[in-house]
Amino acid sequence: MSDSRQFKPEPAQILLVEDNPGDVRLTEEAFKQGRIENDLHVVSDGNEALEFLYQRGEYEDAPRPDLILLDLNLPRKDGEDVLEELKGDSELRSIPVIVLTSSRAEEDVVRSYELHANAYLTKPVDPDDFIETVRAFEKFWFSVVRLPPEGEQ
């Protein structure tokens, strides 16, 4: 006899590093509309992102993200610095990082990939296009791509 219960995977842990409240709201809306379960954690600057990732201070109980969405233009510590530190750490470098930014500058794209970003997406200006972009990469990263298990390097 087969088990008719559906397997329900654990929700994906996503860290959104974004200082623009409007973009945070659009990202949250896109994830709510998607069919994939996830837990979205939001920090608003590069220092907070590193505190979250290293589980320091108020983030000591933070989960290890399965995926990081990283804006480049952040206060206090910019996205490139966060990416460089993250990918230089043997414990954290296997976490996929998608740069999600308004910058279309070629040097930002090149530099992000030099720092080992897994993807670079430019935020669309139109809110509906923004939501569609977020939903498309969510579907790709959590339905198509196989992510490394926690602790694998």
Short mmCIF file of C-alpha atoms in Angstrom, two decimals:
data_model
loop_
_atom_site.label_atom_id
_atom_site.label_comp_id
_atom_site.label_asym_id
_atom_site.label_seq_id
_atom_site.Cartn_x
_atom_site.Cartn_y
_atom_site.Cartn_z
CA MET A 1 0.00 0.00 0.00
CA SER A 2 1.40 3.41 -0.90
CA ASP A 3 1.61 6.29 1.49
CA SER A 4 -0.79 8.93 0.26
CA ARG A 5 0.66 11.70 2.44
CA GLN A 6 2.51 14.30 0.48
CA PHE A 7 6.14 14.94 1.33
CA LYS A 8 6.40 18.54 2.49
CA PRO A 9 9.94 19.88 2.28
CA GLU A 10 11.33 22.26 4.87
CA PRO A 11 10.81 25.90 3.92
CA ALA A 12 13.81 27.46 2.24
CA GLN A 13 15.64 30.02 4.35
CA ILE A 14 16.25 33.16 2.29
CA LEU A 15 18.22 36.16 3.47
CA LEU A 16 17.28 39.38 1.71
CA VAL A 17 19.85 42.15 2.17
CA GLU A 18 17.99 45.24 1.01
CA ASP A 19 17.74 48.79 2.36
CA ASN A 20 14.83 49.98 0.17
CA PRO A 21 11.52 49.29 1.99
CA GLY A 22 9.60 49.34 -1.31
CA ASP A 23 11.82 46.62 -2.80
CA VAL A 24 11.50 44.58 0.39
CA ARG A 25 7.71 44.83 0.14
CA LEU A 26 7.71 43.81 -3.55
CA THR A 27 9.98 40.85 -2.82
CA GLU A 28 7.74 39.71 0.03
CA GLU A 29 4.70 40.01 -2.23
CA ALA A 30 6.38 37.99 -4.97
CA PHE A 31 7.25 35.20 -2.54
CA LYS A 32 3.70 35.13 -1.16
CA GLN A 33 2.34 34.72 -4.69
CA GLY A 34 4.76 31.89 -5.43
CA ARG A 35 3.92 28.29 -4.65
CA ILE A 36 7.22 27.49 -3.00
CA GLU A 37 7.39 27.59 0.78
CA ASN A 38 10.13 29.80 2.13
CA ASP A 39 11.08 31.90 5.12
CA LEU A 40 12.27 35.35 4.12
CA HIS A 41 14.60 37.08 6.58
CA VAL A 42 15.37 40.74 5.89
CA VAL A 43 18.31 42.89 6.96
CA SER A 44 18.86 46.43 5.74
CA ASP A 45 22.63 46.86 5.53
CA GLY A 46 25.87 44.97 5.03
CA ASN A 47 26.85 44.94 8.69
CA GLU A 48 23.50 43.40 9.66
CA ALA A 49 23.93 40.81 6.90
CA LEU A 50 27.25 39.68 8.36
CA GLU A 51 25.82 39.66 11.90
CA PHE A 52 23.01 37.41 10.60
CA LEU A 53 25.38 35.09 8.74
CA TYR A 54 27.80 34.77 11.67
CA GLN A 55 24.87 34.47 14.13
CA ARG A 56 26.09 37.34 16.31
CA GLY A 57 24.19 39.72 18.58
CA GLU A 58 20.44 39.78 17.98
CA TYR A 59 20.91 37.14 15.24
CA GLU A 60 22.46 34.42 17.42
CA ASP A 61 19.50 32.12 16.66
CA ALA A 62 19.34 33.00 12.95
CA PRO A 63 19.10 30.04 10.56
CA ARG A 64 21.75 29.41 7.95
CA PRO A 65 20.31 30.78 4.68
CA ASP A 66 19.81 28.47 1.71
CA LEU A 67 20.08 31.50 -0.56
CA ILE A 68 21.09 35.15 -0.21
CA LEU A 69 19.58 37.99 -2.23
CA LEU A 70 22.08 40.81 -2.02
CA ASP A 71 21.71 44.44 -3.06
CA LEU A 72 25.01 46.13 -3.90
CA ASN A 73 24.11 49.66 -2.82
CA LEU A 74 23.84 49.33 0.95
CA PRO A 75 24.56 51.66 3.86
CA ARG A 76 27.46 51.06 6.27
CA LYS A 77 29.01 48.11 4.38
CA ASP A 78 28.22 47.73 0.69
CA GLY A 79 27.18 44.54 -1.07
CA GLU A 80 30.57 43.95 -2.70
CA ASP A 81 32.27 43.95 0.71
CA VAL A 82 29.65 41.53 2.06
CA LEU A 83 30.07 39.26 -0.97
CA GLU A 84 33.85 39.30 -0.66
CA GLU A 85 33.77 38.41 3.04
CA LEU A 86 31.10 35.75 2.58
CA LYS A 87 32.84 34.00 -0.31
CA GLY A 88 36.17 34.21 1.55
CA ASP A 89 34.78 32.23 4.49
CA SER A 90 35.06 28.44 4.14
CA GLU A 91 31.95 27.93 6.31
CA LEU A 92 29.72 30.28 4.30
CA ARG A 93 31.02 30.28 0.72
CA SER A 94 28.75 27.45 -0.43
CA ILE A 95 25.62 29.57 0.16
CA PRO A 96 24.43 30.79 -3.25
CA VAL A 97 24.35 34.57 -3.58
CA ILE A 98 22.17 36.31 -6.12
CA VAL A 99 23.01 39.96 -6.59
CA LEU A 100 19.66 41.75 -6.97
CA THR A 101 20.41 45.39 -7.62
CA SER A 102 19.35 48.44 -9.58
CA SER A 103 22.85 48.85 -11.02
CA ARG A 104 23.22 48.11 -14.71
CA ALA A 105 26.90 49.11 -14.69
CA GLU A 106 29.07 46.57 -16.46
CA GLU A 107 31.82 46.96 -13.87
CA ASP A 108 29.35 45.96 -11.12
CA VAL A 109 28.38 42.83 -13.05
CA VAL A 110 32.02 41.90 -13.70
CA ARG A 111 33.08 42.61 -10.11
CA SER A 112 30.17 40.60 -8.66
CA TYR A 113 31.13 37.53 -10.67
CA GLU A 114 34.82 38.04 -9.80
CA LEU A 115 33.71 37.88 -6.16
CA HIS A 116 31.88 34.60 -6.95
CA ALA A 117 28.26 35.73 -7.06
CA ASN A 118 26.09 32.91 -8.39
CA ALA A 119 23.87 35.23 -10.44
CA TYR A 120 23.38 38.92 -11.17
CA LEU A 121 19.89 40.31 -11.67
CA THR A 122 18.99 43.92 -12.36
CA LYS A 123 15.83 45.03 -10.59
CA PRO A 124 13.14 46.03 -13.07
CA VAL A 125 11.64 49.47 -12.46
CA ASP A 126 8.05 48.33 -13.04
CA PRO A 127 6.62 46.70 -9.88
CA ASP A 128 4.87 43.91 -11.82
CA ASP A 129 8.08 43.11 -13.70
CA PHE A 130 9.99 43.14 -10.40
CA ILE A 131 7.56 40.62 -8.89
CA GLU A 132 7.79 38.42 -11.99
CA THR A 133 11.61 38.50 -11.85
CA VAL A 134 11.61 37.45 -8.18
CA ARG A 135 9.14 34.65 -8.85
CA ALA A 136 11.16 33.39 -11.82
CA PHE A 137 14.43 33.12 -9.92
CA GLU A 138 12.63 31.64 -6.90
CA LYS A 139 11.20 28.91 -9.10
CA PHE A 140 14.59 28.28 -10.72
CA TRP A 141 16.60 28.18 -7.49
CA PHE A 142 14.14 26.07 -5.52
CA SER A 143 12.58 23.84 -8.20
CA VAL A 144 15.40 23.28 -10.69
CA VAL A 145 18.73 23.82 -8.95
CA ARG A 146 20.04 21.37 -6.40
CA LEU A 147 21.47 23.31 -3.45
CA PRO A 148 24.27 21.98 -1.23
CA PRO A 149 23.19 20.53 2.12
CA GLU A 150 24.00 22.63 5.18
CA GLY A 151 27.60 22.25 6.22
CA GLU A 152 28.82 21.06 2.81
CA GLN A 153 31.67 23.05 1.32
#
